Short mmCIF file of C-alpha atoms in Angstrom, two decimals:
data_model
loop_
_atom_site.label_atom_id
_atom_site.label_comp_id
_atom_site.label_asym_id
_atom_site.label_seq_id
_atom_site.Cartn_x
_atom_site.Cartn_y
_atom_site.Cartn_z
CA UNK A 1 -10.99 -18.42 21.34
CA UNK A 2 -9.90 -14.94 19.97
CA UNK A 3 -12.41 -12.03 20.88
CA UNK A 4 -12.97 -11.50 17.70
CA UNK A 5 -13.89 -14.98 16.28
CA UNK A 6 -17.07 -15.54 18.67
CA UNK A 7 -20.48 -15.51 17.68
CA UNK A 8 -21.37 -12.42 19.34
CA UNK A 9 -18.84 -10.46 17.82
CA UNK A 10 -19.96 -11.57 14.43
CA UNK A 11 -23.10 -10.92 15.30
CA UNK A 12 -22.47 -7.49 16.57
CA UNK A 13 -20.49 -6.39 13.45
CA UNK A 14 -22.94 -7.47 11.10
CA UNK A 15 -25.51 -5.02 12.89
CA UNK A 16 -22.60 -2.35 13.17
CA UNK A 17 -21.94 -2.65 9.10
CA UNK A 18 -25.75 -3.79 8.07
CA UNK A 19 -28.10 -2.74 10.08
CA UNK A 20 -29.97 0.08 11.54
CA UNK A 21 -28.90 3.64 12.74
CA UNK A 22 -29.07 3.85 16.39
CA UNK A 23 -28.83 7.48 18.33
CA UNK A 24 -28.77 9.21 15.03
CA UNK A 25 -25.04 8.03 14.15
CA UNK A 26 -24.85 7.38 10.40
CA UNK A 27 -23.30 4.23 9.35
CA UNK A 28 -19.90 4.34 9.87
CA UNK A 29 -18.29 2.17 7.70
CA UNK A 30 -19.74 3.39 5.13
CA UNK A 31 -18.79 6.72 6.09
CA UNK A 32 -14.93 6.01 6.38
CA UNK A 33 -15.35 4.65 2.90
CA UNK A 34 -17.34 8.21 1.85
CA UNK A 35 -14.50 10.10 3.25
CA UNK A 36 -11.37 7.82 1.28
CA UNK A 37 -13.37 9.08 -1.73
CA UNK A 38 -13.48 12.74 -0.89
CA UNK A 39 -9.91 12.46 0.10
CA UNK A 40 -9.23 10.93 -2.99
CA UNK A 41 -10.85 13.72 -5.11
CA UNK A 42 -9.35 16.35 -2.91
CA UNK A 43 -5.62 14.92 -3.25
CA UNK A 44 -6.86 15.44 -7.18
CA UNK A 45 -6.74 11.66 -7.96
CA UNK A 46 -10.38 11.30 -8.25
CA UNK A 47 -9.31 12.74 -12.15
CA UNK A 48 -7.65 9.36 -12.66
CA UNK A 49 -9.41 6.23 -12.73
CA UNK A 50 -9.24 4.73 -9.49
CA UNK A 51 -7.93 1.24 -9.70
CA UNK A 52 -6.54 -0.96 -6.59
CA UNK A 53 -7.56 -0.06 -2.59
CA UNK A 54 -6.78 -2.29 -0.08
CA UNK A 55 -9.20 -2.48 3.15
CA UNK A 56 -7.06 -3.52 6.42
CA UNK A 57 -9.21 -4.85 9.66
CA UNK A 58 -11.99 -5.29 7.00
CA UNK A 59 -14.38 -6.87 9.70
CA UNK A 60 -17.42 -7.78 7.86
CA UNK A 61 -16.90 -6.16 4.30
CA UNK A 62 -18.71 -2.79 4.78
CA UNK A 63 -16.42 -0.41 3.90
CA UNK A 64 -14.65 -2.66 1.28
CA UNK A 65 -17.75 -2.92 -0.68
CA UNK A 66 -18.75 0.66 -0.56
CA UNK A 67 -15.26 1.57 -2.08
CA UNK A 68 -15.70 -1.05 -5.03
CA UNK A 69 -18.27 1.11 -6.14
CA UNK A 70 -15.72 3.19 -7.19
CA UNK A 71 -12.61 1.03 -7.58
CA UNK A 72 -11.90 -1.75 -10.36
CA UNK A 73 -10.60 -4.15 -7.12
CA UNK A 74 -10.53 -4.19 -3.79
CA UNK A 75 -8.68 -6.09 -1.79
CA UNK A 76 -9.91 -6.67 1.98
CA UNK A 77 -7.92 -8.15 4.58
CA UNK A 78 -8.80 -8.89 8.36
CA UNK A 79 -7.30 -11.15 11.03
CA UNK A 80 -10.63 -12.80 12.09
CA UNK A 81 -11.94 -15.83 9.93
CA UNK A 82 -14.88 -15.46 11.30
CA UNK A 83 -15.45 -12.13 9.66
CA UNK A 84 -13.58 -12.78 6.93
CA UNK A 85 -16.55 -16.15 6.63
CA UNK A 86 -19.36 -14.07 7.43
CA UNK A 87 -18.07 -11.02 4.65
CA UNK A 88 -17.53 -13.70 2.03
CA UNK A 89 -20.71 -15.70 2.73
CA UNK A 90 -22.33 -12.13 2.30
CA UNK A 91 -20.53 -12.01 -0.96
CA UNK A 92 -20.80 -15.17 -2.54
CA UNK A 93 -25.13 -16.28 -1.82
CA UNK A 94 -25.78 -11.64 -1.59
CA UNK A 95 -27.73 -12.04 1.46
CA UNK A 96 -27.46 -13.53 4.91
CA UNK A 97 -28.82 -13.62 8.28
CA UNK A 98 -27.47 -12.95 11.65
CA UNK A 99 -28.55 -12.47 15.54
CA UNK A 100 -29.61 -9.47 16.82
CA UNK A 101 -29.57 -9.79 20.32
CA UNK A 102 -31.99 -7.98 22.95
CA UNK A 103 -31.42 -8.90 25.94
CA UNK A 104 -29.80 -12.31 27.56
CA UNK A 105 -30.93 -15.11 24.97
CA UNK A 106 -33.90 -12.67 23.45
CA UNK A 107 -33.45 -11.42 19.98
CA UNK A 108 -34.55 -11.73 16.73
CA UNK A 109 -32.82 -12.68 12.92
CA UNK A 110 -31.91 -10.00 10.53
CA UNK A 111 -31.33 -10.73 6.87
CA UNK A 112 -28.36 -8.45 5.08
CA UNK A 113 -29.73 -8.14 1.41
CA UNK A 114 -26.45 -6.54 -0.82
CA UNK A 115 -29.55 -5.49 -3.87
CA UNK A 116 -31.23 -3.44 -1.40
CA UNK A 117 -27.77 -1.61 -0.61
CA UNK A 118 -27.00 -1.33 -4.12
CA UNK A 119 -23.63 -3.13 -3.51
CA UNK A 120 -24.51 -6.92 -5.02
CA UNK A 121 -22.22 -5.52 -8.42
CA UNK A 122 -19.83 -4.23 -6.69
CA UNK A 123 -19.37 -7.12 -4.60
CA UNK A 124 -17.70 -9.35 -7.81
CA UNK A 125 -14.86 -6.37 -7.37
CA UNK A 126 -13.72 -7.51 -3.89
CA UNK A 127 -11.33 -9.92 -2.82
CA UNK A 128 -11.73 -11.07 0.63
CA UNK A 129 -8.63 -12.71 2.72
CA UNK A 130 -7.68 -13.80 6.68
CA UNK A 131 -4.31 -12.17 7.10
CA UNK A 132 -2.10 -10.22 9.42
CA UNK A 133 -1.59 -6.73 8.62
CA UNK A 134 1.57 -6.11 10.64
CA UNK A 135 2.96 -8.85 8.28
CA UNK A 136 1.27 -8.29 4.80
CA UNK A 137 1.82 -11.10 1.92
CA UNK A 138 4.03 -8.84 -0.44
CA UNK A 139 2.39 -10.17 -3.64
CA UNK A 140 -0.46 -8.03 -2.89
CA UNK A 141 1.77 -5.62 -4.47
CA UNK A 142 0.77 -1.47 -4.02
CA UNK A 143 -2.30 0.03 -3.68
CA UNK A 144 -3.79 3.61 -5.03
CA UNK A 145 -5.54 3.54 -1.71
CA UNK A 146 -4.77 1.98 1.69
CA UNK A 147 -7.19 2.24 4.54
CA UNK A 148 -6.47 1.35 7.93
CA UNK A 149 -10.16 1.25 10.09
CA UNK A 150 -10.05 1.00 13.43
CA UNK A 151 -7.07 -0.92 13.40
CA UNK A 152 -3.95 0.89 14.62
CA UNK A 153 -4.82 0.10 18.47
CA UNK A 154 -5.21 -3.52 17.60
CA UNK A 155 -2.00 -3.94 16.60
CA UNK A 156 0.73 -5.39 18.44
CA UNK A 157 3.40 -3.15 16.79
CA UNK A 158 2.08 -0.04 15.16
CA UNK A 159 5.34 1.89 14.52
CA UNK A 160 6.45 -1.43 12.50
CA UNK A 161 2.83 -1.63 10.43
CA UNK A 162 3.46 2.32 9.83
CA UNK A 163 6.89 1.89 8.79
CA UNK A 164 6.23 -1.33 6.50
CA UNK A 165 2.91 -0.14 4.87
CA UNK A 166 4.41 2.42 2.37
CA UNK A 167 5.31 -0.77 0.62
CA UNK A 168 1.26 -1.28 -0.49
CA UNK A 169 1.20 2.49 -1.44
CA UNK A 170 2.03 3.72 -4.79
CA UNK A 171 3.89 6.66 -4.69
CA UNK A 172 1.00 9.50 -4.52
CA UNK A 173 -1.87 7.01 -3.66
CA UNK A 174 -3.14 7.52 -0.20
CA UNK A 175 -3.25 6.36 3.02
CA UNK A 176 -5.73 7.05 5.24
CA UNK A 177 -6.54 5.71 9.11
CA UNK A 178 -9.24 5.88 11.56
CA UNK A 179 -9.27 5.26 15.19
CA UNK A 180 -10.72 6.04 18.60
CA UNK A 181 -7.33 5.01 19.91
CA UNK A 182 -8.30 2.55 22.80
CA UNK A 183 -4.88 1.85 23.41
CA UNK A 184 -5.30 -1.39 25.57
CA UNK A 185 -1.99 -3.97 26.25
CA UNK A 186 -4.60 -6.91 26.05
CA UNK A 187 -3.86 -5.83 22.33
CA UNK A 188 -0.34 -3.95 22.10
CA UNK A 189 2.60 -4.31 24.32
CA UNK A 190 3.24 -0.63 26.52
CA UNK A 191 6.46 -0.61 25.20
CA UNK A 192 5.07 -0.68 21.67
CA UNK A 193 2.68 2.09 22.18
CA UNK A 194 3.90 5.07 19.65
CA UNK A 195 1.39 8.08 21.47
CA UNK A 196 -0.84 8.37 24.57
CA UNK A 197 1.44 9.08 26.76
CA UNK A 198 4.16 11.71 28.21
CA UNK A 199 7.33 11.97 27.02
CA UNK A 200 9.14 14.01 29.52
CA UNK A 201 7.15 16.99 30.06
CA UNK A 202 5.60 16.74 26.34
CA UNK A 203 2.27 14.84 25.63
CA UNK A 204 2.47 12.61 22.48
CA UNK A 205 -0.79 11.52 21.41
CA UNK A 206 -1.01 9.12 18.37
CA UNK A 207 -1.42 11.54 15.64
CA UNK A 208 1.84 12.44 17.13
CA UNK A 209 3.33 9.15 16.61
CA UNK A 210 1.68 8.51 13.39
CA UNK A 211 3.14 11.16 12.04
CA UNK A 212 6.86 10.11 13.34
CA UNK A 213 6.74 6.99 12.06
CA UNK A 214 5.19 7.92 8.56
CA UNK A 215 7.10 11.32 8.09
CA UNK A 216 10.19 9.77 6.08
CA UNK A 217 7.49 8.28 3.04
CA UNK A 218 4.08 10.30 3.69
CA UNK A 219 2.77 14.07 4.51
CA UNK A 220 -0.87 14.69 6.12
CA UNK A 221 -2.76 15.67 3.03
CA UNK A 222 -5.88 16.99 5.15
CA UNK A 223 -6.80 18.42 8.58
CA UNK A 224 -8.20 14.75 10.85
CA UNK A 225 -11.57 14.89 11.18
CA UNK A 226 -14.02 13.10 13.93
CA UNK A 227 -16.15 10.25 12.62
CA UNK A 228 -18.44 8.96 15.47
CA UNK A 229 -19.60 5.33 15.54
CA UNK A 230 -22.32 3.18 17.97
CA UNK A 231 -21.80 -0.52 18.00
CA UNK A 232 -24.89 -2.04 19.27
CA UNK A 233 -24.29 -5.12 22.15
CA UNK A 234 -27.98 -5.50 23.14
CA UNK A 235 -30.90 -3.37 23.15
CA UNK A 236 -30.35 -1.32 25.77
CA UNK A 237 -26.17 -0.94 25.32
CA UNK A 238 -24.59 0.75 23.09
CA UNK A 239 -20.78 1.71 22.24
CA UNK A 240 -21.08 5.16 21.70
CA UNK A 241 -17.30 6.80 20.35
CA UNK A 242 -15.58 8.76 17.88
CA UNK A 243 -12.80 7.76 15.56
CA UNK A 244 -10.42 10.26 14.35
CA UNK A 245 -9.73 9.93 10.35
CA UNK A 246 -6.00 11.34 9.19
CA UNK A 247 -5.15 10.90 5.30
CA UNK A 248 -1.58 10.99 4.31
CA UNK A 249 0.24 11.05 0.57
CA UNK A 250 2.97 8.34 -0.49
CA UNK A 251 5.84 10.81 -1.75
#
């Protein structure tokens, strides 16, 4: 079974998207979605009516609903069917429960109530589909916004998602990506890695690469900035890291 299609990773995501703040770490996908907006108004098309985004390595929904509070559709896309389940479940009955686990079979059910988020109407705006995003069904057509969370290290060939994507991005829309970059080749090939590493005498991290493989379509719009994130596995462990968010503009 995949990683991400167990039980516990559900379970863990739903707490990491839903549920509480743990060592005073705001909610991050809700922050990544906070910062595609400010992007958006800083790139000056917050003065046009934002219309399509597209949410790749979705998870759970988070982020995808927090950005159809400002976009007529959304369109949210992750490899998992179990989160892609869970996120639609979520969508369709506007609550649902999952474990929260404390230690070894210890834990207790938490309910996810979209009303008490103030995302149950925005929730009709999303569209929520199992897919690959290295290999994206081309009717989904382009997107005023594309973002990428915590996905780029997953991949098994980055430089080709980088190189494909501009295809979902109108020209002048946005694309914007967040990562801690835990490049692991349980995930993506060494040979496929596009930063992290030396070349010669000259470090090229993956900002670095990014940048390579986007350069011909895109241009950074914004300095990255550091979004820091806790996913809770029990009650005394915690993921503690930081993502780094880079927006780039379709020519």
């Amino acid at each position: 079974m995949s990683y991400y299609e167990t039980d516990e990773q559900v379970d863990q995501y739903m707490e990491f998207h839903y549920g509480d703040t743990w060592l005073s770490v705001a909610n991050y996908p809700k922050a990544c979605a906070e910062h595609c907006l400010a992007l958006m108004a800083q790139a000056g098309l917050a003065q046009e009516q934002p219309k399509r985004a597209l949410d790749l390595g979705c998870a759970v929904g988070r982020t995808s609903l927090e950005l159809a509070l400002a976009f007529e559709e959304v369109v949210a896309v992750d490899l998992s069917q179990r989160f892609i389940q869970q996120a639609q479940q979520l969508q369709s009955e506007g609550s649902d429960g999952y474990f929260r686990r404390y230690q070894g079979e210890l834990g207790q059910t938490r309910q996810v109530d979209l009303a008490a988020l103030g995302l149950q109407e925005a929730a009709s705006r999303v569209t929520f589909a199992q897919g690959d995003a290295g290999n994206l069904d081309p009717q989904f057509g382009a997107f005023d916004l594309v973002f990428a969370g915590n996905l780029i290290d997953r991949l098994p060939d980055p430089g080709q998602f980088l190189r494909q994507i501009k295809q979902h991005v109108r020209p002048g829309g946005l694309l914007v990506i967040s990562s801690p970059y835990t490049l692991l080749t349980d995930f993506t090939p060494r040979e496929k890695w596009i930063g992290g590493f030396m070349a010669g005498e000259q470090e090229v991290t993956m900002l670095d690469g990014m940048g390579a493989c986007l350069e011909p379509w895109f241009e950074p719009v914004s300095k990255p900035v550091d979004l820091p994130f806790v996913i809770r596995e029990t009650g005394r462990k915690f993921q503690h890291s930081f993502a780094q968010l880079s927006a780039w503009r379709r020519f």
